[in-house]
Amino acid sequence: MASNDRVRVRGVEIHRPIIYGNTAWVLTPKEREALPSPDHTHRWTVAVRSAASAPDSEIVGGADDLSYFIKRVTFKLHDTYPNPNRNVDKPPFEVSETGWGEFEISIRITFVQESGEKAITFYHHLKLHPWTASGEPEIPPLEAAAKMGPVHSWQYDEIVFHDPYQAFLNILTAHPPTPLPKTKRRPIPFHTANPGSLEASKGGTPEFTQEMEKEEAERLDTAKQKLAQEHSRLVDAIVKKEKELDALKKELDKALQAS
Ligand code: SLL
Protein backbone atom coordinates (compact mmCIF):
# COMPACT_ATOMS: atom_id res chain seq x y z
CA MET A 1 0.00 0.00 0.00
CA ALA A 2 1.39 3.41 -0.97
CA SER A 3 1.89 5.65 2.04
CA ASN A 4 -0.86 8.12 1.05
CA ASP A 5 -3.32 5.17 0.83
CA ARG A 6 -3.40 5.16 4.62
CA VAL A 7 -4.46 8.79 4.73
CA ARG A 8 -8.10 9.56 5.35
CA VAL A 9 -9.67 11.85 2.78
CA ARG A 10 -11.30 14.39 5.09
CA GLY A 11 -14.68 15.81 4.24
CA VAL A 12 -15.54 13.05 1.77
CA GLU A 13 -18.71 11.05 2.25
CA ILE A 14 -19.38 8.19 -0.14
CA HIS A 15 -22.18 5.66 0.02
CA ARG A 16 -23.23 2.38 -1.54
CA PRO A 17 -26.90 1.35 -1.84
CA ILE A 18 -27.74 -2.14 -0.62
CA ILE A 19 -30.82 -4.16 0.08
CA TYR A 20 -31.21 -6.87 2.67
CA GLY A 21 -34.09 -9.20 3.40
CA ASN A 22 -35.56 -12.46 2.29
CA THR A 23 -37.73 -14.29 -0.22
CA ALA A 24 -39.73 -17.31 0.96
CA TRP A 25 -41.56 -20.07 -0.92
CA VAL A 26 -44.11 -22.60 0.37
CA LEU A 27 -42.81 -26.15 -0.05
CA THR A 28 -44.96 -28.56 -2.06
CA PRO A 29 -46.07 -31.77 -0.26
CA LYS A 30 -43.54 -33.68 -2.44
CA GLU A 31 -40.68 -31.35 -1.45
CA ARG A 32 -41.65 -31.71 2.20
CA GLU A 33 -41.55 -35.53 2.04
CA ALA A 34 -38.04 -35.39 0.62
CA LEU A 35 -36.76 -33.35 3.59
CA PRO A 36 -35.09 -34.81 6.68
CA SER A 37 -37.52 -32.65 8.69
CA PRO A 38 -40.99 -32.85 7.10
CA ASP A 39 -42.33 -30.32 9.63
CA HIS A 40 -40.59 -27.65 7.54
CA THR A 41 -43.14 -25.73 5.48
CA HIS A 42 -41.01 -23.14 3.66
CA ARG A 43 -37.82 -22.65 1.71
CA TRP A 44 -36.21 -19.23 2.06
CA THR A 45 -33.18 -17.16 1.11
CA VAL A 46 -31.85 -14.30 3.22
CA ALA A 47 -29.37 -12.01 1.46
CA VAL A 48 -27.41 -8.78 1.26
CA ARG A 49 -27.38 -7.52 -2.34
CA SER A 50 -26.91 -4.46 -4.46
CA ALA A 51 -30.15 -2.48 -4.66
CA ALA A 52 -30.35 -2.56 -8.46
CA SER A 53 -31.71 -5.71 -10.13
CA ALA A 54 -30.24 -7.29 -13.22
CA PRO A 55 -32.54 -6.95 -16.26
CA ASP A 56 -35.27 -9.62 -16.35
CA SER A 57 -33.84 -11.29 -13.26
CA GLU A 58 -35.99 -13.47 -11.02
CA ILE A 59 -34.18 -12.22 -7.94
CA VAL A 60 -34.67 -8.96 -6.05
CA GLY A 61 -31.60 -6.73 -6.40
CA GLY A 62 -28.18 -8.25 -7.01
CA ALA A 63 -27.14 -6.58 -10.29
CA ASP A 64 -23.71 -5.68 -8.85
CA ASP A 65 -21.12 -7.90 -7.18
CA LEU A 66 -20.50 -6.23 -3.80
CA SER A 67 -17.30 -8.11 -2.96
CA TYR A 68 -15.15 -5.08 -3.93
CA PHE A 69 -16.14 -3.57 -0.55
CA ILE A 70 -17.72 -6.44 1.42
CA LYS A 71 -15.40 -9.14 2.71
CA ARG A 72 -17.84 -11.25 4.67
CA VAL A 73 -21.49 -11.37 5.66
CA THR A 74 -22.41 -13.34 8.76
CA PHE A 75 -26.03 -14.38 9.10
CA LYS A 76 -26.95 -15.49 12.62
CA LEU A 77 -29.95 -17.80 12.38
CA HIS A 78 -32.30 -19.03 15.12
CA ASP A 79 -30.71 -21.51 17.56
CA THR A 80 -33.00 -24.27 16.23
CA TYR A 81 -30.70 -24.39 13.16
CA PRO A 82 -27.45 -26.34 13.11
CA ASN A 83 -24.40 -24.00 13.06
CA PRO A 84 -26.57 -20.89 13.33
CA ASN A 85 -23.64 -18.56 12.55
CA ARG A 86 -23.27 -18.69 8.78
CA ASN A 87 -20.24 -16.92 7.34
CA VAL A 88 -20.41 -16.09 3.66
CA ASP A 89 -17.03 -14.97 2.28
CA LYS A 90 -17.90 -14.61 -1.37
CA PRO A 91 -20.89 -13.51 -3.42
CA PRO A 92 -23.75 -14.13 -3.50
CA PHE A 93 -23.92 -13.04 0.14
CA GLU A 94 -26.89 -15.20 1.05
CA VAL A 95 -28.08 -18.23 2.99
CA SER A 96 -30.84 -20.58 1.86
CA GLU A 97 -32.64 -22.87 4.28
CA THR A 98 -35.92 -24.57 4.96
CA GLY A 99 -37.97 -24.11 8.12
CA TRP A 100 -41.36 -23.57 9.71
CA GLY A 101 -41.05 -20.34 11.64
CA GLU A 102 -40.23 -16.65 11.36
CA PHE A 103 -37.46 -15.19 13.53
CA GLU A 104 -34.98 -12.33 13.83
CA ILE A 105 -31.80 -12.78 11.76
CA SER A 106 -28.74 -10.78 12.74
CA ILE A 107 -26.67 -9.69 9.74
CA ARG A 108 -23.09 -8.58 10.19
CA ILE A 109 -21.15 -7.04 7.31
CA THR A 110 -17.35 -7.05 7.47
CA PHE A 111 -15.67 -4.70 4.98
CA VAL A 112 -12.55 -5.34 2.92
CA GLN A 113 -9.28 -4.79 4.74
CA GLU A 114 -8.37 -1.64 2.74
CA SER A 115 -11.45 0.10 4.15
CA GLY A 116 -10.23 0.19 7.75
CA GLU A 117 -13.94 0.24 8.62
CA LYS A 118 -15.54 -1.51 11.59
CA ALA A 119 -18.09 -4.21 10.88
CA ILE A 120 -21.76 -3.22 11.03
CA THR A 121 -24.61 -5.32 12.43
CA PHE A 122 -28.33 -4.99 11.82
CA TYR A 123 -31.42 -7.19 11.92
CA HIS A 124 -33.94 -8.63 9.54
CA HIS A 125 -37.19 -10.33 10.55
CA LEU A 126 -37.41 -13.45 8.38
CA LYS A 127 -40.80 -13.23 6.69
CA LEU A 128 -42.49 -16.47 5.58
CA HIS A 129 -46.17 -15.57 5.59
CA PRO A 130 -47.80 -13.34 2.99
CA TRP A 131 -48.34 -9.66 3.64
CA THR A 132 -52.00 -9.06 4.37
CA ALA A 133 -54.18 -5.99 4.28
CA SER A 134 -55.24 -5.23 7.86
CA GLY A 135 -58.45 -7.10 8.67
CA GLU A 136 -57.52 -10.29 6.85
CA PRO A 137 -56.38 -13.26 8.96
CA GLU A 138 -52.70 -12.97 9.94
CA ILE A 139 -51.55 -16.30 8.51
CA PRO A 140 -53.50 -17.78 5.59
CA PRO A 141 -53.56 -21.58 5.20
CA LEU A 142 -50.52 -23.01 3.37
CA GLU A 143 -52.44 -23.97 0.22
CA ALA A 144 -53.76 -20.42 -0.07
CA ALA A 145 -50.31 -18.95 0.59
CA ALA A 146 -48.74 -21.23 -2.07
CA LYS A 147 -51.12 -19.83 -4.69
CA MET A 148 -50.10 -16.28 -3.78
CA GLY A 149 -46.50 -16.92 -4.87
CA PRO A 150 -43.22 -16.15 -3.12
CA VAL A 151 -43.14 -13.73 -0.19
CA HIS A 152 -40.64 -10.85 -0.48
CA SER A 153 -39.44 -8.77 2.46
CA TRP A 154 -36.65 -6.37 1.51
CA GLN A 155 -35.21 -3.21 2.99
CA TYR A 156 -33.32 -0.56 1.02
CA ASP A 157 -30.43 1.08 2.84
CA GLU A 158 -27.23 2.99 2.13
CA ILE A 159 -23.87 2.25 3.70
CA VAL A 160 -22.15 5.60 4.21
CA PHE A 161 -18.37 5.90 4.53
CA HIS A 162 -17.07 9.12 6.09
CA ASP A 163 -13.49 10.30 5.51
CA PRO A 164 -12.55 7.09 3.66
CA TYR A 165 -8.92 6.00 3.27
CA GLN A 166 -7.54 7.00 -0.15
CA ALA A 167 -7.02 3.35 -1.15
CA PHE A 168 -10.61 2.50 -0.25
CA LEU A 169 -11.97 5.60 -1.99
CA ASN A 170 -10.12 4.49 -5.14
CA ILE A 171 -11.76 1.06 -4.92
CA LEU A 172 -15.22 2.55 -4.40
CA THR A 173 -14.99 5.06 -7.24
CA ALA A 174 -13.76 2.30 -9.56
CA HIS A 175 -17.05 0.46 -8.87
CA PRO A 176 -19.99 2.85 -9.35
CA PRO A 177 -23.28 1.21 -8.40
CA THR A 178 -25.81 0.42 -11.12
CA PRO A 179 -28.45 3.16 -10.79
CA LEU A 180 -31.99 2.16 -9.89
CA PRO A 181 -34.59 2.55 -12.64
CA LYS A 182 -36.21 5.98 -12.39
CA THR A 183 -39.78 4.68 -12.42
CA LYS A 184 -41.68 1.45 -11.81
CA ARG A 185 -41.37 -1.23 -14.50
CA ARG A 186 -42.20 -4.18 -12.23
CA PRO A 187 -44.01 -4.67 -8.92
CA ILE A 188 -42.45 -2.69 -6.07
CA PRO A 189 -41.29 -4.33 -2.82
CA PHE A 190 -43.94 -4.08 -0.11
CA HIS A 191 -42.94 -2.34 3.10
CA THR A 192 -44.94 -1.75 6.29
CA ALA A 193 -43.79 1.91 6.19
CA ASN A 194 -45.95 2.20 3.07
CA PRO A 195 -49.01 -0.01 3.71
CA GLY A 196 -50.72 1.38 0.61
CA SER A 197 -48.16 -0.38 -1.59
CA LEU A 198 -49.67 -3.86 -1.06
CA GLU A 199 -51.43 -3.94 -4.47
CA ALA A 200 -48.42 -2.46 -6.31
CA SER A 201 -46.22 -5.18 -4.79
CA LYS A 202 -48.18 -8.09 -6.31
CA GLY A 203 -47.59 -10.01 -9.52
CA GLY A 204 -43.93 -10.89 -9.88
CA THR A 205 -40.39 -10.23 -8.73
CA PRO A 206 -40.34 -6.75 -7.18
CA GLU A 207 -37.74 -4.09 -7.93
CA PHE A 208 -36.58 -0.94 -6.13
CA THR A 209 -36.81 2.37 -8.00
CA GLN A 210 -35.65 5.96 -7.54
CA GLU A 211 -39.30 6.96 -7.44
CA MET A 212 -39.76 4.90 -4.25
CA GLU A 213 -36.95 6.87 -2.61
CA LYS A 214 -38.67 10.15 -3.54
CA GLU A 215 -42.02 8.92 -2.25
CA GLU A 216 -40.39 7.78 1.00
CA ALA A 217 -38.89 11.27 1.45
CA GLU A 218 -42.34 12.76 0.84
CA ARG A 219 -43.92 10.43 3.43
CA LEU A 220 -41.26 11.47 5.96
CA ASP A 221 -41.96 15.14 5.16
CA THR A 222 -45.70 14.71 5.64
CA ALA A 223 -45.11 12.86 8.92
CA LYS A 224 -42.79 15.65 10.11
CA GLN A 225 -45.41 18.31 9.33
CA LYS A 226 -48.07 16.28 11.15
CA LEU A 227 -45.81 15.97 14.19
CA ALA A 228 -45.12 19.72 14.20
CA GLN A 229 -48.89 20.42 14.05
CA GLU A 230 -49.57 17.94 16.85
CA HIS A 231 -46.76 19.47 18.91
CA SER A 232 -48.09 23.03 18.60
CA ARG A 233 -51.63 21.80 19.36
CA LEU A 234 -50.35 20.22 22.58
CA VAL A 235 -48.31 23.31 23.50
CA ASP A 236 -51.48 25.43 23.06
CA ALA A 237 -53.43 23.03 25.26
CA ILE A 238 -50.76 23.22 27.98
CA VAL A 239 -50.73 27.03 27.89
CA LYS A 240 -54.53 27.04 28.20
CA LYS A 241 -54.45 24.61 31.16
CA GLU A 242 -51.77 26.68 32.88
CA LYS A 243 -53.95 29.79 32.58
CA GLU A 244 -56.88 27.85 34.03
CA LEU A 245 -54.67 26.69 36.89
CA ASP A 246 -53.53 30.27 37.59
CA ALA A 247 -57.13 31.51 37.69
CA LEU A 248 -58.14 28.70 40.08
CA LYS A 249 -55.17 29.45 42.35
CA LYS A 250 -56.19 33.11 42.53
CA GLU A 251 -59.78 32.14 43.36
CA LEU A 252 -58.52 29.81 46.07
CA ASP A 253 -56.33 32.57 47.58
CA LYS A 254 -59.31 34.96 47.62
CA ALA A 255 -61.53 32.38 49.30
CA LEU A 256 -58.87 31.63 51.92
CA GLN A 257 -58.39 35.37 52.69
CA ALA A 258 -62.15 35.87 53.06
CA SER A 259 -62.57 32.99 55.50
C1 SLL B 1 -41.38 -19.17 16.44
N1 SLL B 1 -39.82 -17.77 17.63
O1 SLL B 1 -41.76 -19.78 17.44
C2 SLL B 1 -40.01 -18.52 16.47
C3 SLL B 1 -38.98 -19.54 16.29
C4 SLL B 1 -37.77 -21.04 14.74
C5 SLL B 1 -37.62 -21.42 13.34
C6 SLL B 1 -38.85 -19.98 14.91
C7 SLL B 1 -36.64 -24.85 12.02
C8 SLL B 1 -35.24 -25.09 12.36
C9 SLL B 1 -34.81 -26.51 12.16
C10 SLL B 1 -37.16 -23.44 12.11
O2 SLL B 1 -37.87 -23.03 11.23
N2 SLL B 1 -36.94 -22.68 13.20
O3 SLL B 1 -35.67 -27.40 12.36
O4 SLL B 1 -33.71 -26.72 11.77
O5 SLL B 1 -42.10 -19.04 15.46
mmCIF file of C-alpha atoms in Angstrom, residues 11-245:
data_model
loop_
_atom_site.group_PDB
_atom_site.id
_atom_site.type_symbol
_atom_site.label_atom_id
_atom_site.label_comp_id
_atom_site.label_asym_id
_atom_site.label_seq_id
_atom_site.Cartn_x
_atom_site.Cartn_y
_atom_site.Cartn_z
ATOM 1 C CA GLY A 11 -14.679 15.809 4.242
ATOM 2 C CA VAL A 12 -15.540 13.052 1.766
ATOM 3 C CA GLU A 13 -18.708 11.054 2.248
ATOM 4 C CA ILE A 14 -19.380 8.188 -0.144
ATOM 5 C CA HIS A 15 -22.176 5.656 0.019
ATOM 6 C CA ARG A 16 -23.232 2.377 -1.539
ATOM 7 C CA PRO A 17 -26.901 1.346 -1.844
ATOM 8 C CA ILE A 18 -27.736 -2.138 -0.617
ATOM 9 C CA ILE A 19 -30.822 -4.164 0.085
ATOM 10 C CA TYR A 20 -31.214 -6.869 2.674
ATOM 11 C CA GLY A 21 -34.091 -9.196 3.402
ATOM 12 C CA ASN A 22 -35.559 -12.457 2.295
ATOM 13 C CA THR A 23 -37.725 -14.285 -0.216
ATOM 14 C CA ALA A 24 -39.730 -17.314 0.960
ATOM 15 C CA TRP A 25 -41.555 -20.074 -0.917
ATOM 16 C CA VAL A 26 -44.115 -22.598 0.366
ATOM 17 C CA LEU A 27 -42.808 -26.152 -0.053
ATOM 18 C CA THR A 28 -44.957 -28.556 -2.057
ATOM 19 C CA PRO A 29 -46.071 -31.774 -0.259
ATOM 20 C CA LYS A 30 -43.536 -33.677 -2.440
ATOM 21 C CA GLU A 31 -40.682 -31.349 -1.454
ATOM 22 C CA ARG A 32 -41.649 -31.707 2.200
ATOM 23 C CA GLU A 33 -41.552 -35.529 2.044
ATOM 24 C CA ALA A 34 -38.040 -35.387 0.624
ATOM 25 C CA LEU A 35 -36.757 -33.348 3.594
ATOM 26 C CA PRO A 36 -35.087 -34.813 6.682
ATOM 27 C CA SER A 37 -37.519 -32.646 8.687
ATOM 28 C CA PRO A 38 -40.991 -32.852 7.099
ATOM 29 C CA ASP A 39 -42.330 -30.318 9.627
ATOM 30 C CA HIS A 40 -40.595 -27.650 7.544
ATOM 31 C CA THR A 41 -43.139 -25.726 5.484
ATOM 32 C CA HIS A 42 -41.006 -23.142 3.659
ATOM 33 C CA ARG A 43 -37.824 -22.654 1.713
ATOM 34 C CA TRP A 44 -36.210 -19.232 2.062
ATOM 35 C CA THR A 45 -33.178 -17.161 1.108
ATOM 36 C CA VAL A 46 -31.850 -14.295 3.221
ATOM 37 C CA ALA A 47 -29.367 -12.012 1.463
ATOM 38 C CA VAL A 48 -27.408 -8.777 1.258
ATOM 39 C CA ARG A 49 -27.378 -7.522 -2.340
ATOM 40 C CA SER A 50 -26.909 -4.464 -4.463
ATOM 41 C CA ALA A 51 -30.152 -2.482 -4.660
ATOM 42 C CA ALA A 52 -30.347 -2.563 -8.458
ATOM 43 C CA SER A 53 -31.710 -5.709 -10.127
ATOM 44 C CA ALA A 54 -30.240 -7.294 -13.224
ATOM 45 C CA PRO A 55 -32.540 -6.945 -16.257
ATOM 46 C CA ASP A 56 -35.267 -9.624 -16.350
ATOM 47 C CA SER A 57 -33.836 -11.286 -13.258
ATOM 48 C CA GLU A 58 -35.992 -13.472 -11.022
ATOM 49 C CA ILE A 59 -34.183 -12.220 -7.943
ATOM 50 C CA VAL A 60 -34.671 -8.965 -6.046
ATOM 51 C CA GLY A 61 -31.599 -6.732 -6.403
ATOM 52 C CA GLY A 62 -28.183 -8.246 -7.009
ATOM 53 C CA ALA A 63 -27.139 -6.582 -10.288
ATOM 54 C CA ASP A 64 -23.713 -5.680 -8.847
ATOM 55 C CA ASP A 65 -21.125 -7.900 -7.177
ATOM 56 C CA LEU A 66 -20.498 -6.227 -3.800
ATOM 57 C CA SER A 67 -17.303 -8.106 -2.958
ATOM 58 C CA TYR A 68 -15.155 -5.079 -3.929
ATOM 59 C CA PHE A 69 -16.137 -3.573 -0.551
ATOM 60 C CA ILE A 70 -17.725 -6.436 1.419
ATOM 61 C CA LYS A 71 -15.397 -9.137 2.707
ATOM 62 C CA ARG A 72 -17.840 -11.247 4.671
ATOM 63 C CA VAL A 73 -21.486 -11.366 5.659
ATOM 64 C CA THR A 74 -22.409 -13.338 8.761
ATOM 65 C CA PHE A 75 -26.027 -14.376 9.102
ATOM 66 C CA LYS A 76 -26.949 -15.495 12.615
ATOM 67 C CA LEU A 77 -29.950 -17.796 12.384
ATOM 68 C CA HIS A 78 -32.301 -19.034 15.118
ATOM 69 C CA ASP A 79 -30.708 -21.511 17.557
ATOM 70 C CA THR A 80 -32.998 -24.270 16.230
ATOM 71 C CA TYR A 81 -30.695 -24.387 13.159
ATOM 72 C CA PRO A 82 -27.448 -26.344 13.108
ATOM 73 C CA ASN A 83 -24.397 -24.004 13.061
ATOM 74 C CA PRO A 84 -26.568 -20.889 13.331
ATOM 75 C CA ASN A 85 -23.645 -18.558 12.554
ATOM 76 C CA ARG A 86 -23.273 -18.692 8.784
ATOM 77 C CA ASN A 87 -20.239 -16.925 7.340
ATOM 78 C CA VAL A 88 -20.410 -16.090 3.659
ATOM 79 C CA ASP A 89 -17.030 -14.974 2.282
ATOM 80 C CA LYS A 90 -17.897 -14.606 -1.366
ATOM 81 C CA PRO A 91 -20.886 -13.513 -3.419
ATOM 82 C CA PRO A 92 -23.752 -14.133 -3.502
ATOM 83 C CA PHE A 93 -23.924 -13.044 0.138
ATOM 84 C CA GLU A 94 -26.892 -15.200 1.046
ATOM 85 C CA VAL A 95 -28.084 -18.233 2.993
ATOM 86 C CA SER A 96 -30.837 -20.578 1.856
ATOM 87 C CA GLU A 97 -32.638 -22.868 4.282
ATOM 88 C CA THR A 98 -35.921 -24.575 4.958
ATOM 89 C CA GLY A 99 -37.971 -24.112 8.124
ATOM 90 C CA TRP A 100 -41.363 -23.566 9.715
ATOM 91 C CA GLY A 101 -41.046 -20.336 11.641
ATOM 92 C CA GLU A 102 -40.226 -16.652 11.362
ATOM 93 C CA PHE A 103 -37.464 -15.192 13.527
ATOM 94 C CA GLU A 104 -34.984 -12.331 13.831
ATOM 95 C CA ILE A 105 -31.797 -12.782 11.757
ATOM 96 C CA SER A 106 -28.743 -10.785 12.743
ATOM 97 C CA ILE A 107 -26.672 -9.686 9.741
ATOM 98 C CA ARG A 108 -23.091 -8.578 10.187
ATOM 99 C CA ILE A 109 -21.148 -7.040 7.306
ATOM 100 C CA THR A 110 -17.348 -7.053 7.469
ATOM 101 C CA PHE A 111 -15.671 -4.703 4.984
ATOM 102 C CA VAL A 112 -12.547 -5.336 2.921
ATOM 103 C CA GLN A 113 -9.275 -4.791 4.745
ATOM 104 C CA GLU A 114 -8.366 -1.639 2.739
ATOM 105 C CA SER A 115 -11.455 0.100 4.153
ATOM 106 C CA GLY A 116 -10.227 0.194 7.748
ATOM 107 C CA GLU A 117 -13.943 0.236 8.616
ATOM 108 C CA LYS A 118 -15.541 -1.507 11.591
ATOM 109 C CA ALA A 119 -18.090 -4.211 10.882
ATOM 110 C CA ILE A 120 -21.758 -3.221 11.032
ATOM 111 C CA THR A 121 -24.611 -5.319 12.434
ATOM 112 C CA PHE A 122 -28.330 -4.986 11.820
ATOM 113 C CA TYR A 123 -31.422 -7.186 11.924
ATOM 114 C CA HIS A 124 -33.943 -8.633 9.542
ATOM 115 C CA HIS A 125 -37.187 -10.326 10.552
ATOM 116 C CA LEU A 126 -37.412 -13.452 8.384
ATOM 117 C CA LYS A 127 -40.803 -13.233 6.691
ATOM 118 C CA LEU A 128 -42.487 -16.474 5.583
ATOM 119 C CA HIS A 129 -46.167 -15.570 5.589
ATOM 120 C CA PRO A 130 -47.805 -13.345 2.988
ATOM 121 C CA TRP A 131 -48.345 -9.656 3.644
ATOM 122 C CA THR A 132 -51.996 -9.060 4.370
ATOM 123 C CA ALA A 133 -54.177 -5.989 4.284
ATOM 124 C CA SER A 134 -55.238 -5.231 7.857
ATOM 125 C CA GLY A 135 -58.447 -7.096 8.667
ATOM 126 C CA GLU A 136 -57.518 -10.287 6.852
ATOM 127 C CA PRO A 137 -56.376 -13.261 8.960
ATOM 128 C CA GLU A 138 -52.704 -12.972 9.935
ATOM 129 C CA ILE A 139 -51.547 -16.305 8.505
ATOM 130 C CA PRO A 140 -53.496 -17.784 5.590
ATOM 131 C CA PRO A 141 -53.561 -21.584 5.196
ATOM 132 C CA LEU A 142 -50.520 -23.012 3.369
ATOM 133 C CA GLU A 143 -52.438 -23.968 0.224
ATOM 134 C CA ALA A 144 -53.763 -20.423 -0.074
ATOM 135 C CA ALA A 145 -50.308 -18.953 0.587
ATOM 136 C CA ALA A 146 -48.738 -21.230 -2.066
ATOM 137 C CA LYS A 147 -51.116 -19.829 -4.690
ATOM 138 C CA MET A 148 -50.103 -16.276 -3.784
ATOM 139 C CA GLY A 149 -46.504 -16.924 -4.874
ATOM 140 C CA PRO A 150 -43.220 -16.148 -3.122
ATOM 141 C CA VAL A 151 -43.139 -13.729 -0.191
ATOM 142 C CA HIS A 152 -40.642 -10.854 -0.480
ATOM 143 C CA SER A 153 -39.442 -8.771 2.458
ATOM 144 C CA TRP A 154 -36.649 -6.372 1.515
ATOM 145 C CA GLN A 155 -35.213 -3.207 2.993
ATOM 146 C CA TYR A 156 -33.315 -0.565 1.023
ATOM 147 C CA ASP A 157 -30.427 1.076 2.840
ATOM 148 C CA GLU A 158 -27.229 2.988 2.129
ATOM 149 C CA ILE A 159 -23.869 2.253 3.703
ATOM 150 C CA VAL A 160 -22.155 5.595 4.210
ATOM 151 C CA PHE A 161 -18.372 5.898 4.532
ATOM 152 C CA HIS A 162 -17.066 9.117 6.087
ATOM 153 C CA ASP A 163 -13.491 10.303 5.513
ATOM 154 C CA PRO A 164 -12.547 7.086 3.661
ATOM 155 C CA TYR A 165 -8.917 6.002 3.269
ATOM 156 C CA GLN A 166 -7.542 7.003 -0.146
ATOM 157 C CA ALA A 167 -7.024 3.350 -1.146
ATOM 158 C CA PHE A 168 -10.608 2.499 -0.248
ATOM 159 C CA LEU A 169 -11.974 5.600 -1.988
ATOM 160 C CA ASN A 170 -10.125 4.492 -5.141
ATOM 161 C CA ILE A 171 -11.765 1.060 -4.918
ATOM 162 C CA LEU A 172 -15.216 2.555 -4.402
ATOM 163 C CA THR A 173 -14.989 5.059 -7.236
ATOM 164 C CA ALA A 174 -13.761 2.297 -9.556
ATOM 165 C CA HIS A 175 -17.052 0.457 -8.871
ATOM 166 C CA PRO A 176 -19.986 2.845 -9.351
ATOM 167 C CA PRO A 177 -23.284 1.208 -8.397
ATOM 168 C CA THR A 178 -25.811 0.424 -11.120
ATOM 169 C CA PRO A 179 -28.447 3.161 -10.791
ATOM 170 C CA LEU A 180 -31.991 2.162 -9.890
ATOM 171 C CA PRO A 181 -34.587 2.548 -12.635
ATOM 172 C CA LYS A 182 -36.214 5.983 -12.387
ATOM 173 C CA THR A 183 -39.781 4.684 -12.420
ATOM 174 C CA LYS A 184 -41.685 1.455 -11.812
ATOM 175 C CA ARG A 185 -41.374 -1.232 -14.502
ATOM 176 C CA ARG A 186 -42.202 -4.178 -12.228
ATOM 177 C CA PRO A 187 -44.014 -4.668 -8.919
ATOM 178 C CA ILE A 188 -42.446 -2.687 -6.069
ATOM 179 C CA PRO A 189 -41.289 -4.332 -2.820
ATOM 180 C CA PHE A 190 -43.938 -4.077 -0.108
ATOM 181 C CA HIS A 191 -42.941 -2.335 3.098
ATOM 182 C CA THR A 192 -44.936 -1.747 6.294
ATOM 183 C CA ALA A 193 -43.788 1.912 6.194
ATOM 184 C CA ASN A 194 -45.950 2.203 3.072
ATOM 185 C CA PRO A 195 -49.013 -0.015 3.713
ATOM 186 C CA GLY A 196 -50.720 1.378 0.615
ATOM 187 C CA SER A 197 -48.163 -0.380 -1.592
ATOM 188 C CA LEU A 198 -49.670 -3.863 -1.064
ATOM 189 C CA GLU A 199 -51.428 -3.940 -4.465
ATOM 190 C CA ALA A 200 -48.418 -2.461 -6.311
ATOM 191 C CA SER A 201 -46.223 -5.183 -4.790
ATOM 192 C CA LYS A 202 -48.184 -8.092 -6.306
ATOM 193 C CA GLY A 203 -47.591 -10.006 -9.518
ATOM 194 C CA GLY A 204 -43.930 -10.894 -9.880
ATOM 195 C CA THR A 205 -40.386 -10.226 -8.726
ATOM 196 C CA PRO A 206 -40.339 -6.750 -7.180
ATOM 197 C CA GLU A 207 -37.741 -4.091 -7.929
ATOM 198 C CA PHE A 208 -36.577 -0.936 -6.129
ATOM 199 C CA THR A 209 -36.810 2.366 -7.997
ATOM 200 C CA GLN A 210 -35.650 5.964 -7.541
ATOM 201 C CA GLU A 211 -39.301 6.960 -7.443
ATOM 202 C CA MET A 212 -39.757 4.899 -4.248
ATOM 203 C CA GLU A 213 -36.950 6.870 -2.614
ATOM 204 C CA LYS A 214 -38.666 10.146 -3.538
ATOM 205 C CA GLU A 215 -42.016 8.916 -2.247
ATOM 206 C CA GLU A 216 -40.388 7.781 1.003
ATOM 207 C CA ALA A 217 -38.889 11.265 1.455
ATOM 208 C CA GLU A 218 -42.340 12.757 0.843
ATOM 209 C CA ARG A 219 -43.917 10.427 3.428
ATOM 210 C CA LEU A 220 -41.264 11.472 5.957
ATOM 211 C CA ASP A 221 -41.959 15.137 5.161
ATOM 212 C CA THR A 222 -45.704 14.708 5.643
ATOM 213 C CA ALA A 223 -45.105 12.864 8.923
ATOM 214 C CA LYS A 224 -42.785 15.653 10.107
ATOM 215 C CA GLN A 225 -45.414 18.311 9.331
ATOM 216 C CA LYS A 226 -48.074 16.280 11.150
ATOM 217 C CA LEU A 227 -45.813 15.973 14.185
ATOM 218 C CA ALA A 228 -45.121 19.723 14.199
ATOM 219 C CA GLN A 229 -48.889 20.424 14.053
ATOM 220 C CA GLU A 230 -49.571 17.944 16.852
ATOM 221 C CA HIS A 231 -46.756 19.472 18.907
ATOM 222 C CA SER A 232 -48.088 23.030 18.604
ATOM 223 C CA ARG A 233 -51.634 21.799 19.359
ATOM 224 C CA LEU A 234 -50.354 20.218 22.582
ATOM 225 C CA VAL A 235 -48.312 23.308 23.503
ATOM 226 C CA ASP A 236 -51.479 25.435 23.063
ATOM 227 C CA ALA A 237 -53.427 23.026 25.260
ATOM 228 C CA ILE A 238 -50.762 23.220 27.984
ATOM 229 C CA VAL A 239 -50.733 27.033 27.892
ATOM 230 C CA LYS A 240 -54.534 27.042 28.201
ATOM 231 C CA LYS A 241 -54.455 24.609 31.160
ATOM 232 C CA GLU A 242 -51.766 26.679 32.882
ATOM 233 C CA LYS A 243 -53.947 29.788 32.578
ATOM 234 C CA GLU A 244 -56.879 27.855 34.034
ATOM 235 C CA LEU A 245 -54.673 26.688 36.890
#
